[in-house]
Amino acid sequence: MAHRFYSSQAQGFVRCGVATPKVAVGDPAANAQAILELARRGHEQGADLIVFPELCVSAYAIDDLHLQDALLEAVEAAVAEICQASETLSPVLAIGAPVRRNGRLYNCALAISRGRILGVVPKSFLPNYREYYEKRWFAPGVGLTDLDVTLAGQTAPFGVDLIFAAEDLADFVFHLEVCEDFWAPTPPSTRGALAGALILANLSASNVVVGKARDRAILSAAQSARCQAAYLYSAAGPGESTTDLAWDGQGDIYELGGLLAQSARFPTDGGLTLADVDVERLRLERMRTPTFNDAAVAEGHPEYDFRRIGFSHQPEFADRGLMRRLDRFPFVPDDPARLDQDCYEAFNIQVEGLAQRLKASRTEKIVIGVSGGLDSTHALIVAAKACDQLGLPRANILAFTLPGFATSASTKSNAWALMRAIGATAEEIDITPAARQMLGDLNHPFADGEPVYDVTFENVQAGLRTDYLFRAANQRGAIVLGTGDLSELALGWCTYGVGDQMSHYNVNGSVAKTLIQHLIRWVAAHGQFETQTNDILLSVLDTEISPELVPADAAGAIQSTQAIVGPYELQDFHLYYITRFGLRPSKVAFLAWHAWRDAAEGAWPPHFPPEARNAYDLPTIARWLEVFLTRFFGFSQFKRSAMPNGPKVVSGGNLSPRGDWRAPSDGSARVWLDELKARLPVEG
């Protein structure tokens, strides 16, 4: 058996399915076979939960046939057959059926696990308007609690007070509601979520009319976001009576407002759509959101009102892959339209933040150091747009390029070309004489001609650059604009205090390195500046990421940041999942492995060059994740504890102690490193 590291179940995922069987009108025996066919298919694909449509055992659109005892007895026989056949199937089946109890008929959702009816949930809200006449046949389930029902030879819990929880698979907790329930102002699933259910499922019939699919999607997405849950929606499809209505078989799986999977609509045969829901992430999201817990308090703690029905799921914890779309770049959407929207919003958030800071500080001038690299280039164009917005001349941007011992001709050339094209007041201060003087004063070996390029050698240069910028700002009545990005802050890849860690305001502090290149490309593509400026911006994108503090080696190779702290594309992945969701390092490694192991699989962001499409094996991922954990938790928090002001730009993208991230400056990385080492496979 494969190591548990490779098991999605062991990593906090529950494989959920929405199924649309091809029903036979008023023929429960045939419908049982259609349901079981999809159940077996789900079993073969490792499904944990499969949600079927409303009244799929009898068919929905059979009107007064619901009140025929012969049909209802056939329904019970079909349920018994489904139970018996499901004894050897792994998925929990949520099926819809009419159920008799105490002289009333209810439209119900049945949860069945390995032959056992876990519970029967009656529909709370019965539509009785326009094309719907459900109150003609069914009794409402509102208020029914603490009851049982005998069905198909079993006695099972009955009521709207049920949530179901696996006893042997962490966080596999679900709630069932039926169709109209989630169209109501107070969906039962809201209280189910507040009682602890992480997966909310809707068994629906829902005939289709023009535009209704969009409405269902909006409601499903909103309910999953509002309840911090997964929402599974399965609508009736082929085979239903079309006497007066039509059916499209829509099946959606949402998580935290995002679509994980969607079925084909208007199928001619039965279908099954699967996705892996990250229930661990859902639980962690609720933990970090006091509003969710306050809502439970305001509702009188619904967990007191619900019966928690436990069951043995018997997970195998096998390697069954991962049925889930993963972005290689969590800060950079693969979808072109969404990326365009995100870049528009991010850029304007930065511009608005800087403009407001200039107004609030009654300052009209900006000092910025321009290296010709990505970060300072982006900060410069943000400054230019802020000046435009405030009606200030761009000459109020006092841009300095400050070459040192290792500054390359290409970056210096880009810096000068960009400063001139933007219209900034451009100056150059060569810091090498001052750096030599300081190194000499410190009796550093470099001052005597020795090629010693240690941290002192590097930070003398970084500190002098910042010192010059602050003194220039004092001299000229300006504020210093920071250029360091989120990724550098996370890794502690910045010089503290009198260095690039400090500024009066930093517009890039909440923007990941992997996003900045796309922001620059977006600015160039959308004509924010003149053609000459746009051409220079595109040239900057081809520049190697380097601090340019150490001279090139004998072979001409320049200092590479990513060779020291790791590929930013990996480290940004680690940063997002660890800080935004608090995931365990081993799970982050599992996700990174699935996202990055094969460059040919999955989508890439628009315009991403083919030659830059990398792949990483698990040992490589683990190596750089250890570097991230060591740097982030082990010794760089003190730099973030004193970071300058700057606007929050993206979700999961703020390490300010006044914003998203608060942590002790003298913490340890041991817990995270130990967890990673303990759970990785030996061969990794």
XYZ file of C-alpha atoms in Angstrom:
684
model
C 0.000 0.000 0.000
C 1.192 3.517 -0.795
C 2.384 5.764 2.010
C -0.466 7.671 3.719
C 1.105 10.912 2.502
C -0.343 10.152 -0.933
C -3.885 9.562 0.362
C -6.267 12.456 -0.197
C -8.421 11.125 2.643
C -5.450 11.282 5.022
C -4.787 14.824 3.782
C -8.218 16.105 4.771
C -10.209 15.610 1.575
C -13.620 14.021 1.101
C -14.477 12.904 -2.434
C -17.967 14.150 -3.148
C -20.214 13.453 -6.099
C -23.408 14.840 -7.593
C -25.294 12.229 -9.601
C -28.095 12.473 -12.128
C -29.641 9.059 -12.832
C -31.888 8.532 -15.830
C -35.199 7.973 -14.075
C -38.261 6.032 -15.135
C -41.516 7.825 -14.335
C -43.234 6.067 -11.448
C -41.023 2.957 -11.648
C -39.046 2.667 -8.370
C -37.504 -0.698 -9.258
C -35.972 0.688 -12.443
C -34.867 3.835 -10.627
C -33.143 1.774 -7.947
C -31.047 0.136 -10.639
C -30.157 3.508 -12.179
C -29.142 4.827 -8.759
C -27.042 1.764 -8.017
C -25.314 1.942 -11.376
C -24.010 5.416 -10.530
C -23.279 4.373 -6.940
C -21.066 1.535 -8.197
C -19.335 3.907 -10.583
C -18.659 6.253 -7.669
C -17.373 3.352 -5.567
C -14.879 2.466 -8.297
C -13.667 6.080 -8.369
C -13.225 6.332 -4.614
C -16.256 8.493 -3.807
C -17.068 9.130 -0.150
C -20.454 10.824 -0.643
C -22.824 10.868 -3.626
C -25.856 13.148 -3.726
C -28.785 12.186 -5.962
C -31.781 14.326 -6.978
C -34.999 14.890 -5.098
C -37.511 11.997 -5.259
C -35.202 10.106 -7.606
C -36.532 6.761 -6.349
C -40.086 7.498 -7.520
C -39.329 10.298 -10.020
C -40.418 13.822 -9.149
C -43.004 14.869 -11.717
C -45.595 12.161 -11.098
C -48.158 14.380 -9.355
C -51.041 12.437 -7.763
C -49.235 9.118 -8.217
C -47.371 10.063 -5.045
C -50.571 9.308 -3.136
C -50.922 5.770 -4.445
C -50.086 3.085 -1.880
C -48.928 0.701 -4.577
C -46.300 3.182 -5.678
C -45.219 3.958 -2.116
C -44.821 0.272 -1.323
C -42.691 -0.067 -4.451
C -40.597 2.853 -3.205
C -39.955 1.048 0.091
C -38.971 -2.093 -1.773
C -36.603 -0.073 -3.951
C -35.043 1.578 -0.885
C -34.545 -1.859 0.660
C -32.843 -3.027 -2.536
C -30.562 0.017 -2.562
C -29.654 -0.621 1.067
C -28.828 -4.260 0.462
C -26.780 -3.564 -2.652
C -24.891 -0.709 -0.968
C -23.522 -2.907 1.822
C -20.329 -3.441 -0.166
C -20.115 0.100 -1.562
C -17.927 2.752 0.054
C -19.878 5.954 -0.730
C -22.577 7.308 1.509
C -25.634 7.661 -0.738
C -28.016 10.598 -0.322
C -31.158 9.681 -2.243
C -34.573 11.299 -2.564
C -37.804 9.378 -1.873
C -41.381 9.889 -0.661
C -41.662 8.509 2.880
C -44.813 7.671 4.846
C -44.943 8.406 8.545
C -47.853 8.719 10.965
C -50.488 9.172 8.265
C -48.510 11.793 6.368
C -46.295 11.717 3.300
C -42.980 13.551 3.316
C -40.586 14.510 0.547
C -37.349 13.193 2.052
C -33.599 12.888 1.732
C -32.245 9.536 2.905
C -28.627 9.026 3.956
C -27.514 5.414 3.418
C -24.106 4.032 4.395
C -23.085 0.414 3.739
C -26.676 -0.792 3.861
C -27.723 1.255 6.891
C -30.240 4.088 6.704
C -28.433 6.693 8.773
C -31.344 9.096 8.824
C -34.316 10.526 6.946
C -34.608 14.307 6.511
C -37.993 15.705 5.422
C -38.167 18.738 3.161
C -38.843 21.844 5.242
C -40.296 24.209 2.649
C -42.818 22.972 0.096
C -43.256 25.139 -3.000
C -46.884 25.764 -3.870
C -46.771 28.521 -6.452
C -46.708 28.785 -10.257
C -45.929 25.264 -11.521
C -45.509 23.739 -8.046
C -48.227 21.932 -6.046
C -46.219 20.031 -3.438
C -48.578 20.806 -0.565
C -51.171 18.791 -2.456
C -49.139 15.650 -1.716
C -46.585 16.281 1.025
C -46.517 17.496 4.609
C -43.815 20.049 5.557
C -40.916 18.937 7.712
C -40.484 22.214 9.608
C -40.303 21.623 13.348
C -40.022 17.836 13.190
C -37.270 16.759 15.589
C -36.316 13.864 17.840
C -38.380 11.397 15.799
C -37.787 8.007 14.192
C -39.289 6.325 11.166
C -39.521 2.689 10.110
C -38.636 2.306 6.464
C -37.556 -0.684 4.367
C -37.286 -2.848 7.458
C -35.088 -0.402 9.368
C -35.815 2.125 12.075
C -33.894 5.323 11.504
C -33.747 8.873 12.924
C -36.296 11.179 11.277
C -36.414 14.958 11.351
C -34.806 18.227 10.334
C -32.375 17.991 13.252
C -29.863 15.577 11.717
C -26.234 15.966 10.766
C -24.113 12.968 9.831
C -20.508 12.451 10.921
C -18.027 9.730 10.022
C -16.377 8.313 13.124
C -13.228 7.260 11.291
C -12.626 10.040 8.760
C -11.919 13.427 10.279
C -14.171 16.337 9.290
C -16.481 14.219 7.109
C -19.637 15.842 8.503
C -22.609 16.599 6.251
C -26.159 17.966 6.268
C -29.022 17.315 3.847
C -31.745 19.634 2.601
C -34.182 19.336 -0.279
C -34.646 21.680 -3.256
C -36.882 24.581 -2.145
C -35.092 24.621 1.200
C -32.195 26.572 -0.220
C -34.446 29.022 -2.071
C -35.913 30.059 1.282
C -34.653 33.127 3.188
C -33.616 30.760 5.998
C -32.152 27.612 4.435
C -32.017 24.682 6.892
C -28.418 24.122 5.814
C -27.416 27.371 7.528
C -28.307 25.931 10.917
C -26.757 22.632 9.870
C -23.493 24.446 9.171
C -23.664 26.297 12.484
C -24.184 22.904 14.148
C -20.932 21.643 12.624
C -21.669 20.278 9.142
C -18.856 21.067 6.709
C -20.578 19.602 3.637
C -24.068 20.836 2.763
C -26.017 18.841 0.192
C -29.170 19.689 -1.715
C -31.251 16.980 -3.355
C -33.245 18.885 -5.948
C -35.688 18.316 -8.771
C -35.912 21.932 -9.983
C -37.281 22.081 -13.482
C -35.313 24.287 -15.822
C -36.355 27.569 -17.404
C -34.180 30.164 -19.101
C -31.767 31.701 -16.578
C -32.507 29.310 -13.730
C -29.166 27.525 -13.911
C -27.463 30.822 -13.160
C -29.723 31.389 -10.154
C -28.949 27.926 -8.775
C -25.232 28.538 -9.185
C -25.467 31.901 -7.420
C -27.346 30.378 -4.489
C -24.973 27.410 -4.224
C -21.891 29.612 -4.368
C -23.326 32.080 -1.870
C -24.380 29.390 0.591
C -20.957 27.739 0.457
C -19.252 31.091 1.032
C -21.612 32.335 3.746
C -21.570 29.024 5.639
C -17.849 28.431 5.017
C -18.728 25.023 3.687
C -18.935 22.887 0.603
C -22.295 22.929 -1.165
C -23.384 20.006 -3.343
C -26.351 20.524 -5.644
C -27.953 17.784 -7.764
C -30.998 18.457 -9.953
C -33.313 16.052 -11.762
C -32.485 15.231 -15.342
C -33.278 12.743 -18.102
C -36.352 10.588 -17.858
C -38.490 12.960 -15.780
C -41.931 13.654 -17.214
C -42.037 16.589 -19.608
C -45.819 16.888 -19.560
C -45.492 20.523 -18.508
C -41.851 20.941 -17.469
C -38.285 20.261 -18.608
C -35.154 19.183 -16.706
C -31.454 19.835 -17.201
C -29.675 17.668 -14.597
C -27.489 20.483 -13.274
C -24.917 19.285 -10.756
C -22.561 21.689 -8.975
C -19.938 21.340 -6.252
C -18.833 24.562 -4.555
C -16.345 25.200 -1.777
C -15.999 28.549 -0.023
C -17.767 30.207 -2.935
C -15.525 28.667 -5.593
C -16.698 26.134 -8.167
C -14.892 22.790 -7.891
C -16.865 20.792 -10.463
C -19.944 21.098 -12.646
C -21.852 18.477 -14.600
C -22.838 18.659 -18.226
C -26.385 19.944 -18.567
C -29.194 18.315 -20.535
C -27.594 14.850 -20.497
C -29.267 12.053 -22.424
C -28.156 9.460 -19.901
C -27.189 9.294 -16.246
C -24.076 11.118 -15.097
C -21.745 11.460 -12.115
C -19.528 14.444 -11.311
C -16.843 14.146 -8.626
C -14.516 16.506 -6.785
C -12.341 16.356 -3.687
C -13.611 18.757 -1.037
C -11.011 20.082 1.391
C -12.944 19.668 4.629
C -9.850 20.342 6.703
C -9.489 23.753 5.067
C -13.180 24.453 5.776
C -12.756 23.622 9.453
C -9.686 25.846 9.708
C -11.471 28.696 7.952
C -14.259 28.597 10.512
C -11.743 28.576 13.344
C -10.185 31.784 12.090
C -13.514 33.552 11.463
C -15.144 34.726 14.712
C -18.205 35.951 12.796
C -19.160 32.366 11.983
C -18.962 31.377 15.623
C -20.794 34.521 16.724
C -23.605 33.537 14.354
C -23.842 30.166 16.106
C -24.149 31.978 19.429
C -26.804 34.308 18.013
C -28.769 31.268 16.819
C -28.713 29.716 20.284
C -25.956 27.191 19.524
C -27.706 24.935 16.978
C -25.409 22.052 17.898
C -27.624 21.593 20.970
C -30.647 21.141 18.703
C -29.155 18.657 16.246
C -28.652 14.947 16.565
C -25.190 13.976 15.363
C -25.533 10.616 13.635
C -22.239 8.767 13.671
C -21.296 6.068 11.182
C -18.312 3.916 10.301
C -17.096 4.990 6.877
C -14.166 2.551 6.719
C -11.768 4.684 4.658
C -8.903 2.848 2.975
C -6.502 5.818 2.964
C -5.219 4.669 -0.412
C -3.601 6.768 -3.128
C -6.552 7.678 -5.301
C -5.082 10.823 -6.823
C -6.641 14.231 -6.365
C -9.864 15.202 -8.133
C -9.466 18.898 -7.717
C -8.169 21.722 -9.840
C -5.108 23.342 -8.264
C -3.581 26.648 -9.294
C 0.177 26.451 -9.495
C 0.128 30.134 -8.674
C -2.444 30.788 -5.931
C -1.937 34.546 -6.313
C -2.267 34.385 -10.117
C -5.478 32.955 -11.626
C -5.195 30.754 -14.706
C -8.426 32.147 -16.139
C -7.605 35.152 -18.405
C -10.749 37.105 -17.499
C -10.230 36.681 -13.771
C -6.519 37.491 -14.035
C -7.372 40.653 -15.914
C -9.870 41.650 -13.227
C -7.469 40.799 -10.404
C -4.661 42.843 -11.970
C -7.003 45.796 -12.489
C -8.087 45.686 -8.855
C -4.609 45.063 -7.415
C -2.991 47.901 -9.359
C -5.705 50.370 -8.447
C -5.655 49.330 -4.778
C -1.958 50.161 -4.726
C -2.480 53.475 -6.505
C -5.345 54.434 -4.195
C -3.316 53.499 -1.104
C -0.365 55.660 -2.115
C -2.546 58.587 -3.203
C -4.310 58.633 0.159
C -0.995 58.452 2.039
C 0.321 61.438 0.075
C -2.823 63.430 0.871
C -2.815 62.434 4.536
C 0.867 63.301 4.984
C 0.439 66.568 3.034
C 3.342 65.478 0.871
C 3.604 65.996 -2.862
C 6.930 64.310 -3.552
C 8.046 60.682 -3.586
C 11.584 59.352 -3.267
C 12.135 55.905 -4.728
C 15.148 53.741 -5.481
C 14.967 52.195 -8.948
C 17.139 49.156 -9.622
C 15.729 48.037 -12.952
C 14.260 44.923 -11.342
C 10.633 43.836 -11.031
C 9.723 45.267 -7.642
C 11.073 48.785 -8.018
C 9.742 48.964 -11.574
C 6.250 48.177 -10.368
C 6.438 50.585 -7.439
C 7.572 53.312 -9.834
C 4.601 52.890 -12.163
C 2.253 52.856 -9.157
C 3.826 56.135 -8.056
C 3.346 57.599 -11.531
C -0.355 56.717 -11.571
C -0.813 58.082 -8.042
C 0.659 61.389 -9.186
C -1.646 61.379 -12.208
C -4.637 60.750 -9.955
C -3.706 63.627 -7.651
C -2.917 66.019 -10.493
C 0.758 66.174 -9.537
C 3.547 66.313 -12.117
C 5.472 63.090 -12.475
C 8.610 65.138 -11.961
C 7.600 65.036 -8.285
C 8.823 61.451 -8.309
C 12.453 61.747 -7.267
C 13.854 58.525 -8.652
C 17.375 57.417 -7.782
C 19.384 54.602 -9.207
C 22.163 53.649 -6.807
C 24.681 51.322 -8.484
C 26.984 49.267 -6.284
C 29.729 46.707 -6.660
C 27.604 44.211 -8.624
C 25.121 46.354 -10.513
C 24.798 45.071 -14.070
C 24.765 47.254 -17.128
C 21.396 45.880 -18.214
C 19.538 46.669 -14.980
C 21.130 50.110 -14.751
C 20.160 50.767 -18.361
C 16.588 49.646 -17.704
C 16.418 51.835 -14.616
C 17.530 54.950 -16.468
C 15.310 54.256 -19.461
C 12.275 53.709 -17.241
C 12.855 56.772 -15.049
C 13.148 58.965 -18.128
C 10.165 57.421 -19.899
C 7.950 57.837 -16.835
C 8.907 61.493 -16.569
C 10.445 61.236 -13.094
C 13.211 63.475 -11.847
C 16.042 60.988 -12.257
C 19.402 60.956 -10.500
C 22.259 58.533 -9.992
C 24.310 58.132 -6.838
C 27.192 55.671 -7.038
C 27.349 54.073 -3.599
C 30.648 52.254 -4.136
C 32.911 55.026 -2.709
C 30.790 55.285 0.452
C 30.612 51.497 0.684
C 34.403 51.188 0.383
C 34.806 53.807 3.077
C 32.434 52.009 5.442
C 33.994 48.612 4.788
C 37.398 50.143 5.442
C 36.197 51.739 8.653
C 34.961 48.304 9.742
C 38.296 46.665 8.802
C 36.403 44.357 6.471
C 38.684 42.078 4.380
C 37.185 43.420 1.157
C 38.770 46.792 1.898
C 42.154 45.055 1.643
C 41.309 43.485 -1.691
C 40.069 40.121 -0.447
C 36.969 38.732 -2.261
C 34.940 38.282 0.910
C 31.250 38.710 0.067
C 29.555 38.048 3.370
C 26.378 39.468 4.887
C 28.220 42.593 6.017
C 29.446 43.208 2.480
C 25.889 42.876 1.175
C 24.159 44.877 3.886
C 26.573 47.766 3.745
C 25.307 48.332 0.215
C 21.634 47.731 1.009
C 21.858 50.011 4.043
C 23.589 52.820 2.201
C 20.959 52.806 -0.525
C 18.176 53.187 2.016
C 20.145 55.786 3.993
C 20.586 57.920 0.896
C 16.891 57.653 0.045
C 15.750 58.723 3.522
C 18.193 61.619 3.652
C 17.117 62.728 0.171
C 13.510 62.626 1.366
C 14.451 64.792 4.376
C 16.251 67.197 2.106
C 13.475 67.523 -0.465
C 10.282 67.209 1.552
C 9.295 63.770 0.275
C 8.327 60.332 1.529
C 10.325 57.205 0.750
C 8.354 54.651 -1.220
C 9.215 51.034 -0.398
C 9.553 48.455 -3.134
C 9.965 45.123 -1.283
C 7.269 42.514 -1.963
C 5.262 40.014 0.081
C 7.435 37.042 -0.887
C 10.603 38.746 0.321
C 8.940 39.682 3.608
C 7.802 36.088 4.135
C 11.312 34.760 3.587
C 13.027 37.573 5.463
C 14.904 38.392 2.251
C 15.378 42.048 3.108
C 17.810 44.127 5.132
C 16.318 45.215 8.436
C 16.028 48.815 9.634
C 18.466 50.844 7.575
C 17.822 48.693 4.534
C 15.188 47.776 1.999
C 12.876 46.498 4.769
C 12.139 50.108 5.773
C 10.301 52.967 4.046
C 7.637 55.552 4.778
C 5.050 53.564 2.791
C 5.292 50.322 0.819
C 2.805 49.604 -1.951
C 4.245 46.150 -2.715
C 4.173 44.669 0.793
C 0.986 42.685 0.086
C 1.858 41.609 -3.458
C 3.574 38.291 -4.123
C 6.575 38.131 -6.419
C 4.713 35.803 -8.783
C 1.912 38.368 -9.177
C 4.099 41.414 -9.775
C 5.256 40.273 -13.200
C 1.628 39.876 -14.276
C 0.755 43.312 -12.918
C 3.558 44.840 -14.964
C 2.424 42.907 -18.041
C -1.171 44.040 -17.431
C -0.104 47.686 -17.180
C 1.811 47.387 -20.448
C -1.010 45.547 -22.242
C -3.705 48.020 -21.174
C -1.929 51.130 -22.388
C -1.542 52.744 -18.981
C 1.597 54.462 -20.245
C 3.192 55.513 -23.506
C 4.464 52.924 -25.997
C 8.128 53.544 -25.116
C 7.411 52.983 -21.425
C 5.459 49.818 -22.141
C 8.373 48.417 -24.164
C 10.740 49.043 -21.254
C 8.325 47.351 -18.849
C 8.323 44.224 -21.001
C 12.130 44.295 -21.078
C 12.243 44.334 -17.267
C 10.198 41.115 -17.199
C 13.141 39.260 -18.744
C 15.557 40.289 -15.967
C 17.014 37.640 -13.647
C 15.835 38.106 -10.059
C 18.958 39.182 -8.187
C 19.861 41.570 -5.357
C 23.015 42.420 -7.321
C 25.085 42.766 -4.180
C 27.809 40.225 -5.006
C 29.976 40.503 -8.146
C 29.577 37.880 -10.866
C 31.733 34.795 -10.513
C 34.587 33.800 -12.823
C 32.104 32.291 -15.267
C 30.052 35.474 -15.337
C 27.143 34.061 -13.357
C 25.396 36.707 -11.274
C 24.031 36.300 -7.767
C 20.656 34.524 -7.905
C 18.078 35.095 -5.176
C 16.144 31.939 -6.048
C 19.251 29.777 -5.739
C 19.432 30.855 -2.096
C 15.835 31.125 -0.866
C 14.179 28.853 -3.408
C 12.018 29.330 -6.510
C 9.499 32.061 -5.795
C 6.823 30.094 -7.625
C 7.149 27.342 -5.013
C 7.654 29.634 -2.037
C 4.577 31.693 -2.943
C 2.588 28.454 -3.064
C 3.835 27.527 0.404
C 3.220 31.047 1.708
C -0.395 31.104 0.538
C -1.514 27.825 2.035
C 0.368 28.149 5.315
C -0.567 31.739 6.164
C -3.984 32.006 4.515
C -5.401 28.672 5.694
C -3.003 27.391 8.358
C -2.496 24.045 6.638
C 0.005 21.502 7.925
C 3.344 21.587 6.063
C 2.934 17.974 4.912
C -0.416 18.831 3.359
C 1.114 21.862 1.668
C 3.764 19.539 0.242
C 1.014 17.174 -0.947
C -0.786 20.036 -2.720
C 2.432 21.405 -4.211
C 3.353 17.958 -5.506
C 0.011 17.598 -7.250
C 0.210 21.119 -8.660
C 3.848 21.079 -9.813
C 4.904 17.491 -10.539
C 4.058 17.579 -14.258
C 4.437 20.727 -16.362
C 2.193 19.233 -19.046
C -0.788 18.834 -16.695
C -3.165 21.585 -15.665
C -3.447 25.172 -16.789
C -0.870 27.959 -16.782
C -1.545 31.685 -16.453
C -2.014 33.561 -19.739
C 1.171 34.583 -21.552
C 3.314 32.345 -19.358
C 6.350 31.463 -21.514
C 6.660 27.729 -22.319
C 10.385 27.710 -21.527
C 9.634 28.880 -17.972
C 7.118 26.120 -17.221
C 8.889 24.166 -14.520
C 8.109 20.920 -12.743
C 9.252 19.836 -9.274
C 9.471 16.393 -7.708
C 8.634 15.757 -4.076
C 12.218 15.865 -2.747
C 12.720 19.275 -4.346
C 9.430 20.562 -2.967
C 10.294 19.259 0.499
C 13.743 20.845 0.372
C 12.450 24.320 -0.421
C 9.506 23.962 1.953
C 11.997 23.324 4.751
C 13.791 26.513 3.740
C 10.497 28.404 3.823
C 9.499 27.048 7.232
C 12.929 27.759 8.688
C 13.027 31.309 7.403
C 9.367 32.185 7.982
C 8.849 30.714 11.442
C 12.436 30.536 12.634
C 14.088 33.930 12.334
C 12.442 36.539 10.101
C 9.320 37.544 12.046
C 11.089 40.492 13.695
C 11.337 42.135 10.274
C 7.609 41.782 9.700
C 6.797 43.005 13.206
C 8.287 46.368 12.240
C 7.177 46.546 8.617
C 5.953 49.873 7.178
C 2.361 50.712 6.334
C 0.945 49.588 3.015
C -2.407 48.520 1.556
C -3.667 44.968 1.739
C -4.063 43.849 -1.859
C -4.934 40.134 -2.042
C -6.555 37.609 0.272
C -3.869 35.781 2.175
C -1.444 38.461 1.133
C -0.730 40.560 4.173
C 1.890 39.880 6.835
C 1.486 43.173 8.653
C 1.240 42.835 12.451
C -1.596 45.355 12.192
C -3.394 43.249 9.609
C -3.552 39.536 8.861
C -0.515 38.131 10.652
C 0.480 38.418 14.281
C 3.290 36.259 15.626
C 6.114 36.446 18.180
C 9.427 37.712 16.892
C 11.288 35.057 18.871
C 9.361 31.987 17.684
C 10.678 28.613 16.568
C 10.189 26.597 13.380
C 10.545 23.257 15.143
C 6.858 22.237 15.230
C 6.435 22.798 11.500
C 9.710 21.157 10.513
C 8.981 18.139 12.711
C 5.486 17.749 11.243
C 6.858 17.816 7.707
C 9.602 15.302 8.455
C 7.263 12.932 10.303
C 4.649 12.729 7.558
C 6.697 12.737 4.389
C 7.382 9.350 2.789
C 10.886 8.085 3.418
C 11.660 8.035 -0.284
C 10.761 11.748 -0.388
